mmCIF file of C-alpha atoms in Angstrom:
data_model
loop_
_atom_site.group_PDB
_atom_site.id
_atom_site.type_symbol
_atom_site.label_atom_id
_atom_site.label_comp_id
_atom_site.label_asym_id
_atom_site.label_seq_id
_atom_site.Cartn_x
_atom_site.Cartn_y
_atom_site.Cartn_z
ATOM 1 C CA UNK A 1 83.052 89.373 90.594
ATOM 2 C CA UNK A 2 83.502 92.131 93.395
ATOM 3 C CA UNK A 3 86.657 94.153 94.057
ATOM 4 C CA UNK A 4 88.286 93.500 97.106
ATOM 5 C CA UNK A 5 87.174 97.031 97.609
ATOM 6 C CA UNK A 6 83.587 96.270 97.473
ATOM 7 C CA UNK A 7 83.812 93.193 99.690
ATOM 8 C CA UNK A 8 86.008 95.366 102.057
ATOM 9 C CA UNK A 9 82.888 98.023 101.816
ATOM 10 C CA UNK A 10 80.258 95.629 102.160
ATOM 11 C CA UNK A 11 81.914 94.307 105.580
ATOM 12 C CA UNK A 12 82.023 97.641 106.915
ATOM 13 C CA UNK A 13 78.268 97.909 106.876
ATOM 14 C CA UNK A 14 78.263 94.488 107.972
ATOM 15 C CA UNK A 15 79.980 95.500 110.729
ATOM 16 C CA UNK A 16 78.122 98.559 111.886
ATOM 17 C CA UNK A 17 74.629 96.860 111.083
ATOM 18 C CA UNK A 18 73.612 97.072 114.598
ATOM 19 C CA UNK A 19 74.183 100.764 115.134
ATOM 20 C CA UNK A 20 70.202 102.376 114.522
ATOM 21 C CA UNK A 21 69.220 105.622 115.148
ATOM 22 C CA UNK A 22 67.354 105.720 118.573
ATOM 23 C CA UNK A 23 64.615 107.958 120.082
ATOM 24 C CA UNK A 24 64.437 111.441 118.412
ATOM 25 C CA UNK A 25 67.852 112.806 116.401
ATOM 26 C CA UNK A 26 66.509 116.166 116.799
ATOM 27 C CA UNK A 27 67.041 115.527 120.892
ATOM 28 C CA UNK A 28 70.935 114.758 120.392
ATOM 29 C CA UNK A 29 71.241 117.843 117.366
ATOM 30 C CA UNK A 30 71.434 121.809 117.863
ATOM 31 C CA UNK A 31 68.343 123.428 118.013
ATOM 32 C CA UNK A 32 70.272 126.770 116.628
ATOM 33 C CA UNK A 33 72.720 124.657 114.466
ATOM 34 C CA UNK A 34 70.552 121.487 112.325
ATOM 35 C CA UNK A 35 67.275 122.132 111.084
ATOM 36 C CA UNK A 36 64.356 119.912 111.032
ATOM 37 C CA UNK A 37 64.105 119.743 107.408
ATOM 38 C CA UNK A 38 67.797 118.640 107.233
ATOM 39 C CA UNK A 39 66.990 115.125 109.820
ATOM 40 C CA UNK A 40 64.218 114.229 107.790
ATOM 41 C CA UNK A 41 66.305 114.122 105.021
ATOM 42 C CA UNK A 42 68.802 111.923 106.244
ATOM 43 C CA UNK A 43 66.442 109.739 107.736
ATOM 44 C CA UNK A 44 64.284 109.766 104.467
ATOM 45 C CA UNK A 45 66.336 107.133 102.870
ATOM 46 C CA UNK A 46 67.956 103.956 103.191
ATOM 47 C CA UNK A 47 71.563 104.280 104.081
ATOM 48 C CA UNK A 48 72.845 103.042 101.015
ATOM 49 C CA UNK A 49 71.277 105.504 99.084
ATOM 50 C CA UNK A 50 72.264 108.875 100.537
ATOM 51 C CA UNK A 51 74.545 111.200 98.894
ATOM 52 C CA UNK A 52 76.580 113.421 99.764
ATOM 53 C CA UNK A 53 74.130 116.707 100.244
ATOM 54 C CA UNK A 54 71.799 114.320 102.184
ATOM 55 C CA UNK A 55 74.827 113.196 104.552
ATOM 56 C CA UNK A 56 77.501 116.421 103.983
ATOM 57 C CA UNK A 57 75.950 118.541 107.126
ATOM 58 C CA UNK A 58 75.813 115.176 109.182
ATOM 59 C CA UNK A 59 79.606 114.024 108.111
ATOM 60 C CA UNK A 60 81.055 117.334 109.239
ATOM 61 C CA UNK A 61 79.033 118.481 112.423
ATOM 62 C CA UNK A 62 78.680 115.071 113.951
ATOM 63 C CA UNK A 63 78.652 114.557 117.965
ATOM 64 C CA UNK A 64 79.438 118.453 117.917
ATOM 65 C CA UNK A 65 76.024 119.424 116.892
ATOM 66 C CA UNK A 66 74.228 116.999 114.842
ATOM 67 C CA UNK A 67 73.921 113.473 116.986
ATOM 68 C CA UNK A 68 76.118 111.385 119.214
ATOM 69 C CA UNK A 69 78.945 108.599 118.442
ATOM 70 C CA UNK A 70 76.277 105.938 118.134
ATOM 71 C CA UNK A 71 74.462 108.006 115.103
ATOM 72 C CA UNK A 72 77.771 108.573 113.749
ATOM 73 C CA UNK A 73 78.596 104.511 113.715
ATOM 74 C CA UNK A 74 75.274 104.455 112.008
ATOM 75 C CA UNK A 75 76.240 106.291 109.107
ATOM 76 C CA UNK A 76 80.068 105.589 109.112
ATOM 77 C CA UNK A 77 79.638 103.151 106.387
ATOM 78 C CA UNK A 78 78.080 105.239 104.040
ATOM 79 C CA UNK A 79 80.647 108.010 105.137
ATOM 80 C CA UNK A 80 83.297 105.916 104.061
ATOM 81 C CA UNK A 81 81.499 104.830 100.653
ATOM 82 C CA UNK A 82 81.416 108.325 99.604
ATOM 83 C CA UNK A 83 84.997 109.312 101.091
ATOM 84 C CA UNK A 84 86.172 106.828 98.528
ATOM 85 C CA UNK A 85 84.473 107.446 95.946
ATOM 86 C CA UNK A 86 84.662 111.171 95.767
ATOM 87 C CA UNK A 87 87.078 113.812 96.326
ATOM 88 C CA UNK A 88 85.449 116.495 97.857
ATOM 89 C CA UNK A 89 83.683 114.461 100.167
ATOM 90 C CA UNK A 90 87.404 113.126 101.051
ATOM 91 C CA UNK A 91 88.431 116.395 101.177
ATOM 92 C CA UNK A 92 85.953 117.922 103.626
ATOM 93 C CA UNK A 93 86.426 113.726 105.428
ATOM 94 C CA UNK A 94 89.538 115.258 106.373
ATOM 95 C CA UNK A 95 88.915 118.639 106.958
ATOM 96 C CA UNK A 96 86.412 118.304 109.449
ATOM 97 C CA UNK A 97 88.124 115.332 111.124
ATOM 98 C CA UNK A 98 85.849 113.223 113.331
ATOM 99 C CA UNK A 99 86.901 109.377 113.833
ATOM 100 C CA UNK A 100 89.625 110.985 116.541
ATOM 101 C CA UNK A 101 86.858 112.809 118.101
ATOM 102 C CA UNK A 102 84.853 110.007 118.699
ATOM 103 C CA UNK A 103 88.070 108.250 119.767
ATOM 104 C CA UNK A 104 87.738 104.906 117.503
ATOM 105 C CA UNK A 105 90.842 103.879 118.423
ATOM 106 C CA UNK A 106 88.735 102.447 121.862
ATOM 107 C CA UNK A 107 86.236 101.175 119.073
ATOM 108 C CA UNK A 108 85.990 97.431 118.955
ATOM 109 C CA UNK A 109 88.299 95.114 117.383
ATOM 110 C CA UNK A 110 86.032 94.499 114.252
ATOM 111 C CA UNK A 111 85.142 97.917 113.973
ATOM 112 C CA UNK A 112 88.877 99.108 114.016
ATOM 113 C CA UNK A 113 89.987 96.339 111.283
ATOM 114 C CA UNK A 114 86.868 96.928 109.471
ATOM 115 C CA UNK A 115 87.541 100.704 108.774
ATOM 116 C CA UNK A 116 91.374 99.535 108.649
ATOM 117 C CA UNK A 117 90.408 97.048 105.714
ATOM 118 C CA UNK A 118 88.154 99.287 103.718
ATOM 119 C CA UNK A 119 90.964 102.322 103.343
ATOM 120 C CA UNK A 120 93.836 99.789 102.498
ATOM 121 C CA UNK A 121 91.709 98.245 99.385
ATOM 122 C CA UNK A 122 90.848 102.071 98.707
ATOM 123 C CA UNK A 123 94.508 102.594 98.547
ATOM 124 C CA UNK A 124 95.639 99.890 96.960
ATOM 125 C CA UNK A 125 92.548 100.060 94.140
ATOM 126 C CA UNK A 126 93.979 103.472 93.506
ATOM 127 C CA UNK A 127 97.920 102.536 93.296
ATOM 128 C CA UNK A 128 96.649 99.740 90.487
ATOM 129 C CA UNK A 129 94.498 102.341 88.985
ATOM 130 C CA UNK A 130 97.177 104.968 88.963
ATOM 131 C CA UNK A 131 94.749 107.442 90.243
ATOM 132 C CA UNK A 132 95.177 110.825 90.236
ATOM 133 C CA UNK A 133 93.538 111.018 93.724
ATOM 134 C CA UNK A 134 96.808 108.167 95.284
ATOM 135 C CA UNK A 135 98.061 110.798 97.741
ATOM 136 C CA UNK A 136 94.353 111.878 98.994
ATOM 137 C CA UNK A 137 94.495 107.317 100.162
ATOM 138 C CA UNK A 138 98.137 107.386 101.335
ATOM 139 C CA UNK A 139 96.982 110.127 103.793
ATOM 140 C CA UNK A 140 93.701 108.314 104.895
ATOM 141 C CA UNK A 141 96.144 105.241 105.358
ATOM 142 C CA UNK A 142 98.289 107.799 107.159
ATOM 143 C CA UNK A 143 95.905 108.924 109.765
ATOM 144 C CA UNK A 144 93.918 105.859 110.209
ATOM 145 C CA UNK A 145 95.915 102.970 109.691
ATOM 146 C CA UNK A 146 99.463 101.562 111.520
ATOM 147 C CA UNK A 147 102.631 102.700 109.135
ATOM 148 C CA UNK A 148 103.943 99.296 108.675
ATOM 149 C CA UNK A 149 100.803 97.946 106.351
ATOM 150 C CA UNK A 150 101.046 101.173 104.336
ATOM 151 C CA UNK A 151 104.926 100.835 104.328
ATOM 152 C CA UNK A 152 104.241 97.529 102.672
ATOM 153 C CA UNK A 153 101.735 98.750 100.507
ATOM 154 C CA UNK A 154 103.700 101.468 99.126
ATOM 155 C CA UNK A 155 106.834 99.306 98.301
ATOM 156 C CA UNK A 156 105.261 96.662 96.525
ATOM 157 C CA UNK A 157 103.379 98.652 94.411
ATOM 158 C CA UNK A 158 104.070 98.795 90.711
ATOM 159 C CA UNK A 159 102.031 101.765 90.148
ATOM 160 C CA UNK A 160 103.387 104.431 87.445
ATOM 161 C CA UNK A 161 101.882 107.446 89.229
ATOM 162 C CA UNK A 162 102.921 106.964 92.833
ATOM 163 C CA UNK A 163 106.661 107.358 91.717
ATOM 164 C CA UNK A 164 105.580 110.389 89.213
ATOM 165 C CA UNK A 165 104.296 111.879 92.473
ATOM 166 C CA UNK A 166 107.141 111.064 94.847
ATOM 167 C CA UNK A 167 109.111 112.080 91.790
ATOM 168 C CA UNK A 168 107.301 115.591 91.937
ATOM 169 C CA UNK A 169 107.751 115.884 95.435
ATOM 170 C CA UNK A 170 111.388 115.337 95.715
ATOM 171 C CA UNK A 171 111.835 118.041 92.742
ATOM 172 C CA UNK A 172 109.446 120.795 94.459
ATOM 173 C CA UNK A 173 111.389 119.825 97.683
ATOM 174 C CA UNK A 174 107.889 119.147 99.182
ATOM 175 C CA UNK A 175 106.447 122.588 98.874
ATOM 176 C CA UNK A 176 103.689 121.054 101.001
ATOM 177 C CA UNK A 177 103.763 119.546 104.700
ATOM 178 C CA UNK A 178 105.007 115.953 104.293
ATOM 179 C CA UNK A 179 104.847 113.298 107.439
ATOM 180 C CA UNK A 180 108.704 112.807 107.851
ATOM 181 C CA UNK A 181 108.272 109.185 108.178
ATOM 182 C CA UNK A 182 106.603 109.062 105.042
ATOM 183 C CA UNK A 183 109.537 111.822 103.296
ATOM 184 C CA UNK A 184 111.724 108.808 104.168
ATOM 185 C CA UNK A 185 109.884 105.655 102.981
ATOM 186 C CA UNK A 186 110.009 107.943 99.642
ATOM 187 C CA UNK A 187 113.694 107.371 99.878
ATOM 188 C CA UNK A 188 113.712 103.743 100.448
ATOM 189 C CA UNK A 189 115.706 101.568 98.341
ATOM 190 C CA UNK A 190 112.878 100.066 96.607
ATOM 191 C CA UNK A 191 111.377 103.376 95.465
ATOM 192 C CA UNK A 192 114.920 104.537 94.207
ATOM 193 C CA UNK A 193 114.865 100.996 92.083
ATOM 194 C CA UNK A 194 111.584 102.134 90.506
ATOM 195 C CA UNK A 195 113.053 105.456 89.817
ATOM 196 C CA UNK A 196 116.215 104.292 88.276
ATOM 197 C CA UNK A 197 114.730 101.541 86.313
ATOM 198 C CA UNK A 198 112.140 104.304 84.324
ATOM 199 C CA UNK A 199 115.370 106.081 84.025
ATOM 200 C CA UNK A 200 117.044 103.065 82.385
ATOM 201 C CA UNK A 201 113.750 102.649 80.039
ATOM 202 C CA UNK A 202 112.586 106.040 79.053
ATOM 203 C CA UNK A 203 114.014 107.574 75.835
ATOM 204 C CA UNK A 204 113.114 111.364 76.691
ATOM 205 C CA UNK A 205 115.823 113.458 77.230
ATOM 206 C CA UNK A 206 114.219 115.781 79.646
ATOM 207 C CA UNK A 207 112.395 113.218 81.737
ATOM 208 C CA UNK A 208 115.611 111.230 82.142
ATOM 209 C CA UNK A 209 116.996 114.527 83.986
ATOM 210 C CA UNK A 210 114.264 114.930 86.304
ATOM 211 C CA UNK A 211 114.352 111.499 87.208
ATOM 212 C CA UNK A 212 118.393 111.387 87.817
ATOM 213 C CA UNK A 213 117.936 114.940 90.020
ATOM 214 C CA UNK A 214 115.217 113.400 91.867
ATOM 215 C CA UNK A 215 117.384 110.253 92.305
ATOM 216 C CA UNK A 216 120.094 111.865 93.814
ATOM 217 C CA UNK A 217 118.005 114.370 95.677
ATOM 218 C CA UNK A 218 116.425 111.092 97.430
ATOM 219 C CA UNK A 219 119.489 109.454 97.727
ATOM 220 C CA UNK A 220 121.334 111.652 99.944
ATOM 221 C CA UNK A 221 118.403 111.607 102.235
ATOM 222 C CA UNK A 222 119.509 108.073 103.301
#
């Protein structure tokens, strides 16, 4: 039986079916910039099957230098696919950040809840999975999706590692940039529950200090 991830992954090419690539890419790509050899190898294969060196100069040039929105809608899908399922193509996703660019909030409905749908099963895949990669989804959820569904997401969650890494955070006093709307969700009452119950249950000495500091740390943030 598929994931809801899978379903939500085989919807988003579902949705974008109808985006082709028309007339000549090398027209709409950099003469200077994209060489030949590198469209014929991401037109080589069917979309499904390109990786990430195949689609890596597309995914981070796009509409700049190498095609226009509608190529980019083309090979969104795949985009995504690989965003998910690895980290440095997530990494270099958000690096070289181009759904803004091609201003998909003005996308259509479907296309919008489509891309919506596929990062909230990513996230929430993760969160079950205790991934070590939960923070690289919360801040796809963070840019691309509205803060009440990852609000929700975040507080019902039961996963172990989401409150080691809020636990973490609140101890290095978030030695990196932290959305302040997501510094205080940290704080809610529900994640202070989660910390003080693995309080109440673990037996080590030294974890049981971290996790009262970081209590009380998130505590007075309220």
């Amino acid at each position: 039986m598929k994931t809801q991830l899978l379903k939500a992954i085989d919807h988003l090419y579902d949705t974008f079916k109808s985006y082709t690539i028309l007339g000549n890419l090398r027209d709409r790509s950099c003469d200077c910039c994209v060489f030949d050899t590198e469209i014929k190898m991401l037109l080589s294969k069917p979309i499904k099957s390109l990786d990430k060196d195949d689609i890596y100069h597309f995914m981070t040039s796009a509409m700049t230098t190498f095609g226009d929105v509608e190529d980019y809608k083309h090979f969104l899908p795949r985009i995504l696919e690989l965003v998910i399922f690895s980290a440095d193509v997530r990494e270099d996703f958000l690096t070289f950040e181009k759904l803004d660019y091609a201003k998909w909030e003005g996308w259509e409905a479907k296309e919008i809840k489509a891309i919506n749908s596929v990062l909230e099963c990513a996230l929430i895949q993760a969160l079950n999975e205790n991934s070590e990669h939960i923070d690289d989804f919360i801040s796809l959820n963070l840019l691309y999706n509205d803060f009440e569904t990852l609000s929700k997401i975040l507080l019902e969650s039961d996963s172990e590692k989401l409150i080691s890494n809020i636990v973490d955070k609140a101890l290095t006093g978030y030695s990196q940039p932290i959305n302040e709307r997501l510094a205080e969700l940290y704080a809610h009452p529900k994640i202070l529950e989660k910390i003080e119950q693995r309080f109440l249950n673990t037996t080590h000495k030294e974890e049981a200090n971290r996790l009262s500091i970081a209590y009380s740390l998130l505590e007075n943030k309220n």
